[in-house]
Short mmCIF file of C-alpha atoms in Angstrom, two decimals:
data_model
loop_
_atom_site.label_atom_id
_atom_site.label_comp_id
_atom_site.label_asym_id
_atom_site.label_seq_id
_atom_site.Cartn_x
_atom_site.Cartn_y
_atom_site.Cartn_z
CA MET A 1 -8.79 18.11 -4.76
CA THR A 2 -11.71 19.44 -2.73
CA GLN A 3 -11.39 18.73 0.99
CA GLY A 4 -14.09 18.52 3.59
CA SER A 5 -14.42 20.68 6.68
CA TYR A 6 -13.31 19.25 10.00
CA VAL A 7 -13.43 22.04 12.54
CA GLU A 8 -16.62 22.49 14.55
CA LYS A 9 -17.39 24.37 17.73
CA GLU A 10 -17.07 21.23 19.83
CA PHE A 11 -15.92 18.15 17.95
CA THR A 12 -18.11 15.06 18.24
CA ARG A 13 -17.13 11.92 16.36
CA ASP A 14 -19.84 10.07 14.46
CA THR A 15 -19.52 6.51 15.73
CA THR A 16 -22.28 4.95 13.65
CA TYR A 17 -20.57 2.19 11.67
CA ILE A 18 -21.65 -0.79 9.58
CA GLU A 19 -21.89 -3.34 12.39
CA ASP A 20 -21.91 -6.55 10.35
CA ARG A 21 -19.37 -9.11 11.52
CA ILE A 22 -17.41 -11.88 9.88
CA THR A 23 -17.88 -14.86 12.21
CA SER A 24 -16.73 -18.45 12.53
CA ASP A 25 -19.89 -19.92 14.06
CA GLY A 26 -22.50 -19.12 11.43
CA SER A 27 -24.02 -16.32 13.50
CA SER A 28 -23.73 -13.78 10.68
CA ALA A 29 -24.23 -13.63 6.92
CA TRP A 30 -20.46 -13.35 6.49
CA PRO A 31 -18.58 -16.56 7.32
CA VAL A 32 -14.88 -16.74 8.05
CA GLU A 33 -13.34 -17.92 4.79
CA PRO A 34 -9.67 -17.58 3.78
CA GLY A 35 -9.18 -15.47 0.66
CA ARG A 36 -12.73 -14.12 0.59
CA TYR A 37 -12.21 -10.73 2.22
CA ARG A 38 -9.95 -7.77 1.59
CA LEU A 39 -8.92 -5.37 4.32
CA VAL A 40 -8.71 -1.85 2.91
CA VAL A 41 -6.56 0.57 4.87
CA SER A 42 -4.59 3.77 4.77
CA ARG A 43 -1.25 3.67 6.57
CA ALA A 44 -1.88 7.29 7.54
CA CYS A 45 -5.01 6.52 9.55
CA PRO A 46 -4.54 5.47 13.19
CA TRP A 47 -7.76 3.44 13.22
CA ALA A 48 -6.65 1.55 10.09
CA ASN A 49 -3.09 1.16 11.41
CA ARG A 50 -4.55 -0.88 14.29
CA THR A 51 -5.88 -3.46 11.85
CA ILE A 52 -2.55 -3.63 10.00
CA ILE A 53 -0.72 -4.31 13.27
CA VAL A 54 -3.16 -6.96 14.53
CA ARG A 55 -3.30 -8.73 11.16
CA ARG A 56 0.50 -8.91 11.16
CA LEU A 57 0.83 -9.97 14.80
CA LEU A 58 -1.63 -12.82 14.29
CA GLY A 59 -0.19 -13.91 10.94
CA LEU A 60 -3.36 -13.42 8.91
CA GLU A 61 -1.64 -11.99 5.82
CA ASP A 62 -2.22 -15.13 3.73
CA VAL A 63 -5.92 -15.43 4.56
CA ILE A 64 -7.00 -11.76 4.52
CA SER A 65 -5.49 -9.71 1.69
CA MET A 66 -4.84 -6.00 2.15
CA GLY A 67 -5.39 -3.02 -0.12
CA VAL A 68 -3.64 0.25 0.71
CA THR A 69 -5.05 3.61 -0.32
CA GLY A 70 -3.03 6.76 -0.68
CA PRO A 71 -2.48 8.97 2.37
CA THR A 72 -4.81 11.75 1.26
CA HIS A 73 -8.42 11.85 0.19
CA ASP A 74 -10.91 14.39 -1.01
CA ALA A 75 -14.30 15.17 0.48
CA ASP A 76 -15.66 12.10 -1.31
CA SER A 77 -13.44 9.09 -0.62
CA TRP A 78 -10.07 7.44 -0.06
CA THR A 79 -8.53 6.50 -3.43
CA PHE A 80 -6.15 3.79 -4.63
CA ASP A 81 -3.68 6.21 -6.16
CA LEU A 82 -0.67 4.10 -5.10
CA ASP A 83 -1.68 1.25 -7.43
CA GLU A 84 -1.11 0.91 -11.15
CA GLY A 85 -3.88 2.66 -13.05
CA HIS A 86 -5.17 3.99 -9.72
CA LEU A 87 -7.20 0.81 -9.29
CA ASP A 88 -7.06 -1.64 -6.42
CA PRO A 89 -5.55 -4.72 -8.09
CA VAL A 90 -8.03 -7.12 -6.48
CA LEU A 91 -11.24 -5.12 -6.25
CA GLN A 92 -10.60 -3.21 -9.49
CA ILE A 93 -12.09 0.00 -8.10
CA PRO A 94 -10.50 3.47 -7.93
CA ARG A 95 -11.92 4.44 -4.54
CA ILE A 96 -13.18 2.62 -1.49
CA LYS A 97 -16.48 4.47 -1.80
CA ASP A 98 -17.35 2.17 -4.70
CA ALA A 99 -17.42 -0.82 -2.32
CA TYR A 100 -19.76 1.07 0.00
CA LEU A 101 -22.10 2.00 -2.85
CA ALA A 102 -22.04 -1.56 -4.20
CA ARG A 103 -23.85 -2.60 -1.04
CA PHE A 104 -25.63 0.61 -0.05
CA PRO A 105 -26.40 2.71 -3.17
CA ASP A 106 -27.54 5.62 -1.00
CA TYR A 107 -24.98 5.22 1.79
CA PRO A 108 -25.45 8.37 3.89
CA LYS A 109 -22.44 8.26 6.20
CA GLY A 110 -18.76 9.06 5.88
CA ILE A 111 -16.55 6.76 3.81
CA THR A 112 -13.97 5.46 6.24
CA VAL A 113 -11.05 3.08 6.52
CA PRO A 114 -10.42 0.44 7.65
CA ALA A 115 -13.06 -1.48 5.78
CA MET A 116 -13.52 -5.19 5.19
CA VAL A 117 -14.74 -5.90 1.65
CA ASP A 118 -16.28 -9.09 0.30
CA ILE A 119 -14.20 -9.81 -2.80
CA PRO A 120 -16.78 -11.88 -4.78
CA THR A 121 -19.44 -9.17 -4.60
CA GLY A 122 -17.20 -6.12 -4.18
CA GLN A 123 -19.41 -5.03 -1.28
CA VAL A 124 -18.25 -3.50 1.97
CA VAL A 125 -18.94 -5.79 4.91
CA THR A 126 -17.98 -3.60 7.86
CA ASN A 127 -16.05 -0.49 8.82
CA ASP A 128 -16.51 -1.03 12.56
CA PHE A 129 -12.81 -0.74 13.36
CA PRO A 130 -12.77 -1.85 17.03
CA GLN A 131 -14.83 -4.92 16.18
CA ILE A 132 -12.66 -5.77 13.16
CA THR A 133 -9.53 -6.22 15.25
CA GLN A 134 -11.35 -8.06 18.03
CA ASP A 135 -12.76 -10.45 15.44
CA PHE A 136 -9.31 -10.99 13.94
CA SER A 137 -8.35 -12.32 17.36
CA THR A 138 -11.48 -14.30 18.19
CA GLN A 139 -13.16 -15.35 14.93
CA TRP A 140 -10.08 -16.05 12.79
CA ARG A 141 -8.26 -18.02 15.48
CA GLU A 142 -8.11 -21.19 13.35
CA PHE A 143 -5.86 -19.33 10.92
CA HIS A 144 -3.52 -17.62 13.37
CA ARG A 145 0.19 -18.27 12.88
CA GLU A 146 1.95 -20.57 15.30
CA GLY A 147 3.13 -18.46 18.24
CA ALA A 148 0.57 -15.69 17.69
CA PRO A 149 -0.03 -13.61 20.83
CA ASP A 150 -3.30 -13.67 22.75
CA LEU A 151 -4.37 -10.04 22.43
CA TRP A 152 -7.64 -10.64 24.32
CA PRO A 153 -6.63 -12.72 27.38
CA GLU A 154 -9.70 -14.10 29.09
CA ASP A 155 -8.59 -13.21 32.61
CA LEU A 156 -8.04 -9.56 31.70
CA LEU A 157 -11.13 -8.83 29.61
CA GLU A 158 -13.07 -6.93 32.27
CA GLU A 159 -10.16 -4.67 33.22
CA MET A 160 -9.12 -4.22 29.59
CA ALA A 161 -12.59 -3.02 28.63
CA VAL A 162 -12.23 -0.15 31.12
CA VAL A 163 -8.71 0.68 29.92
CA ASN A 164 -9.71 0.52 26.24
CA LYS A 165 -12.67 2.82 26.83
CA ARG A 166 -10.54 5.46 28.55
CA ILE A 167 -7.84 5.26 25.89
CA TYR A 168 -10.42 5.71 23.14
CA THR A 169 -12.46 8.53 24.64
CA GLU A 170 -9.63 10.51 26.23
CA ILE A 171 -6.58 9.83 24.03
CA ASN A 172 -7.34 8.26 20.62
CA ASN A 173 -10.31 10.58 20.18
CA GLY A 174 -9.01 13.19 22.62
CA VAL A 175 -6.35 14.48 20.25
CA TYR A 176 -9.03 15.00 17.59
CA ARG A 177 -11.22 16.77 20.13
CA CYS A 178 -8.36 19.23 20.62
CA GLY A 179 -7.47 19.57 16.96
CA PHE A 180 -10.95 20.03 15.55
CA SER A 181 -12.22 22.40 18.24
CA GLY A 182 -13.48 25.65 16.79
CA ASP A 183 -14.10 27.30 20.14
CA GLN A 184 -11.46 28.36 22.68
CA ALA A 185 -13.33 27.06 25.72
CA ALA A 186 -14.09 23.73 24.03
CA TYR A 187 -10.44 23.39 23.02
CA GLU A 188 -9.17 24.09 26.53
CA ALA A 189 -11.59 21.57 28.03
CA ALA A 190 -10.46 18.97 25.49
CA TYR A 191 -6.82 19.80 26.19
CA ASP A 192 -7.30 19.30 29.93
CA ARG A 193 -9.04 15.97 29.39
CA LEU A 194 -6.27 14.73 27.12
CA TRP A 195 -3.45 15.62 29.48
CA THR A 196 -5.24 14.20 32.51
CA ALA A 197 -5.32 10.90 30.64
CA MET A 198 -1.72 11.18 29.46
CA ASP A 199 -0.63 11.70 33.08
CA TRP A 200 -2.68 8.65 34.07
CA LEU A 201 -0.77 6.60 31.52
CA GLU A 202 2.56 7.94 32.74
CA GLU A 203 1.66 6.72 36.22
CA ARG A 204 0.14 3.38 35.13
CA LEU A 205 3.10 2.40 32.97
CA ALA A 206 5.72 3.30 35.56
CA THR A 207 5.34 -0.09 37.24
CA ARG A 208 4.21 -2.39 34.42
CA ARG A 209 5.80 -2.96 31.04
CA TYR A 210 2.54 -3.00 29.08
CA LEU A 211 -0.91 -1.60 29.73
CA MET A 212 -2.31 -4.87 31.04
CA GLY A 213 0.85 -6.29 32.59
CA ASP A 214 3.70 -8.41 31.25
CA HIS A 215 2.61 -8.92 27.62
CA ILE A 216 1.11 -6.91 24.79
CA THR A 217 -2.65 -6.93 24.32
CA GLU A 218 -5.13 -5.16 22.07
CA ALA A 219 -4.97 -2.22 24.48
CA ASP A 220 -1.32 -1.58 23.58
CA VAL A 221 -2.12 -1.69 19.87
CA ARG A 222 -4.89 0.87 20.32
CA LEU A 223 -2.66 3.25 22.25
CA PHE A 224 0.43 2.87 20.06
CA THR A 225 -1.09 4.29 16.89
CA THR A 226 -1.86 7.56 18.67
CA LEU A 227 1.57 7.73 20.29
CA ALA A 228 3.34 7.14 16.96
CA ARG A 229 1.56 10.20 15.54
CA PHE A 230 1.92 12.41 18.59
CA ASP A 231 5.11 14.36 17.95
CA PRO A 232 4.89 14.39 14.12
CA VAL A 233 1.27 15.60 14.08
CA TYR A 234 -0.79 15.96 17.23
CA HIS A 235 1.61 18.11 19.26
CA GLY A 236 1.60 20.92 16.70
CA HIS A 237 -1.15 20.38 14.15
CA PHE A 238 -3.75 19.48 16.79
CA LYS A 239 -2.37 21.89 19.44
CA ALA A 240 -1.86 19.08 21.97
CA ASN A 241 1.29 20.85 23.01
CA ARG A 242 1.73 20.73 26.76
CA SER A 243 4.57 18.30 26.19
CA LYS A 244 6.03 16.31 23.36
CA LEU A 245 5.73 12.56 23.80
CA SER A 246 9.53 12.52 23.85
CA GLU A 247 9.41 14.72 26.97
CA MET A 248 7.34 12.23 28.98
CA PRO A 249 9.92 9.75 30.36
CA VAL A 250 7.71 6.75 31.05
CA LEU A 251 5.30 7.02 28.13
CA TRP A 252 8.12 7.76 25.69
CA ALA A 253 10.11 4.71 26.85
CA TYR A 254 6.95 2.58 26.54
CA ALA A 255 6.31 3.87 23.02
CA ARG A 256 9.91 3.08 21.99
CA ASP A 257 9.59 -0.40 23.46
CA LEU A 258 6.54 -1.04 21.28
CA PHE A 259 8.08 0.64 18.23
CA THR A 260 10.98 -1.80 18.24
CA THR A 261 8.62 -4.78 18.68
CA PRO A 262 7.88 -6.51 15.34
CA GLY A 263 4.47 -5.46 14.06
CA PHE A 264 4.51 -1.93 15.47
CA GLY A 265 7.32 0.26 14.15
CA ASP A 266 7.53 -1.70 10.92
CA THR A 267 3.92 -0.79 10.07
CA THR A 268 4.49 2.93 10.77
CA ASP A 269 4.69 5.15 7.68
CA PHE A 270 5.73 8.63 8.80
CA VAL A 271 5.49 10.13 5.31
CA HIS A 272 1.90 8.99 4.84
CA ILE A 273 0.99 10.10 8.36
CA LYS A 274 2.23 13.66 7.89
CA SER A 275 0.92 13.92 4.34
CA HIS A 276 -2.58 12.99 5.44
CA TYR A 277 -3.03 15.36 8.35
CA TYR A 278 -1.26 18.40 6.95
CA GLU A 279 -2.65 18.14 3.41
CA VAL A 280 -6.21 17.01 4.10
CA HIS A 281 -7.09 19.26 7.05
CA THR A 282 -6.96 22.49 5.07
CA ASP A 283 -9.22 24.30 7.50
CA ILE A 284 -6.48 23.81 10.11
CA ASN A 285 -3.46 24.05 7.79
CA PRO A 286 -4.61 26.13 4.80
CA THR A 287 -1.19 26.26 3.13
CA GLY A 288 -1.01 22.47 2.93
CA ILE A 289 2.68 22.64 3.80
CA VAL A 290 3.95 19.42 5.37
CA PRO A 291 6.60 19.95 8.08
CA ALA A 292 10.04 18.53 7.35
CA GLY A 293 10.58 17.27 10.91
CA PRO A 294 10.79 15.84 13.40
CA ASP A 295 13.96 13.75 13.52
CA TYR A 296 12.90 10.13 14.14
CA SER A 297 16.27 8.75 15.23
CA ASN A 298 15.34 9.08 18.91
CA TRP A 299 12.85 6.22 18.46
CA LEU A 300 15.85 3.87 18.48
CA GLU A 301 17.35 5.11 21.75
CA PRO A 302 17.46 2.38 24.45
CA HIS A 303 14.17 2.28 26.34
CA GLY A 304 15.20 0.22 29.38
CA ARG A 305 11.72 -1.26 29.79
CA GLU A 306 13.15 -4.78 30.08
CA SER A 307 13.86 -3.98 33.72
CA LEU A 308 10.12 -4.22 34.42
CA GLY A 309 10.13 -7.87 33.35
CA GLY A 310 7.70 -9.47 30.96
CA SER A 311 8.09 -9.93 27.23
CA PRO A 312 6.01 -8.69 24.32
CA PHE A 313 4.70 -12.05 23.14
CA GLY A 314 4.65 -14.02 26.36
CA SER A 315 4.92 -17.69 25.50
CA GLY A 316 4.45 -16.86 21.83
CA THR A 317 6.85 -15.59 19.20
CA ALA A 318 7.37 -12.49 17.10
CA PRO A 319 6.12 -12.38 13.52
CA GLY A 320 8.75 -12.63 10.79
CA ALA A 321 9.64 -9.91 8.34
CA PRO A 322 6.77 -8.50 6.29
CA SER A 323 6.43 -9.61 2.69
CA GLU A 324 8.14 -7.41 0.15
CA ALA A 325 4.78 -6.23 -1.18
CA GLU A 326 3.66 -5.02 2.26
CA ARG A 327 6.84 -3.35 3.50
CA VAL A 328 6.75 0.31 4.45
CA PRO A 329 9.33 1.99 2.17
CA THR A 330 12.51 2.97 3.99
CA ALA A 331 12.09 6.43 2.49
CA HIS A 332 8.87 6.68 4.51
CA ASN A 333 10.37 5.32 7.72
CA PRO A 334 14.16 5.70 7.89
CA LEU A 335 14.34 3.42 10.92
CA LEU A 336 13.62 0.30 8.84
CA ASP A 337 16.19 -2.00 7.25
CA GLU A 338 16.09 -3.62 3.81
CA THR A 339 13.81 -6.41 5.11
CA GLY A 340 11.20 -3.94 6.35
CA MET A 341 12.02 -4.49 10.03
CA VAL A 342 13.03 -1.83 12.55
CA ARG A 343 16.82 -1.51 12.63
CA ILE A 344 18.57 -2.55 15.81
CA ALA A 345 20.33 0.48 17.23
#
């Protein structure tokens, strides 16, 4: 399997995505329609993990199907090597690149997940991951489960935009800026930026249970997927090693609070996460050896965040257990029970 190269003197993420949207008001060529679209993800990818969480929180499993690629990919594409015959059972393709080429035969950009695919044509619709989850909340509202949380509360949108931007630039992307730096000065600058933002979070979350207040929002989803990967991957593999997440009292308690909230920990696949980073980034980890640790049992230690008040779903309710077909295997996350939910310590 030939891998691509990731390290560059100063890492800059290409943020040019397919910006088409699936909308409910006829404003795009892609109408909201139950059963028409397939969300393609990798459980290893933090950007894709966001879409898995939001889809589950909102109860969209029956209206938007989900295809899961393997945790690794070559320089060409993510592949459906977990499925029988190495074909996605709905799209009948071996790699997500085929959906991109079905629409853009000369597609010049990177092949990324998550991606929304139009099932009738087999064509990719969008890979614009921040817009995908926002549209799950706003455009698919008619199909939300009863008790679904409001992840984009109207009265918090302006403040949340500022918070989301800082989380993305300094933390979600900041760990990559550290890990893919090929220059000492660029790495140290990236490291300082990351830890300035981590300290900001430690202070912000000391007095509020969630990023925006008393209930979870999209901002918490966006932060969680980075935190879940921090100690297993980013601390060592990406050299973001001033502290482990588990050594930051407030942020670690916040992460554990989210982990034990339905939709978060039960969508976390530690085996896929470690396999992806340590096997794919061969220019950082040329041996391809995947670390055996860390021990995950500390995720179930009491977090004490209830003392700050609030509740994860506000006036709503938690989603039920995931379907058997979509459960993360307990061998991949030992903190899950036989129903696919996080065990109660």
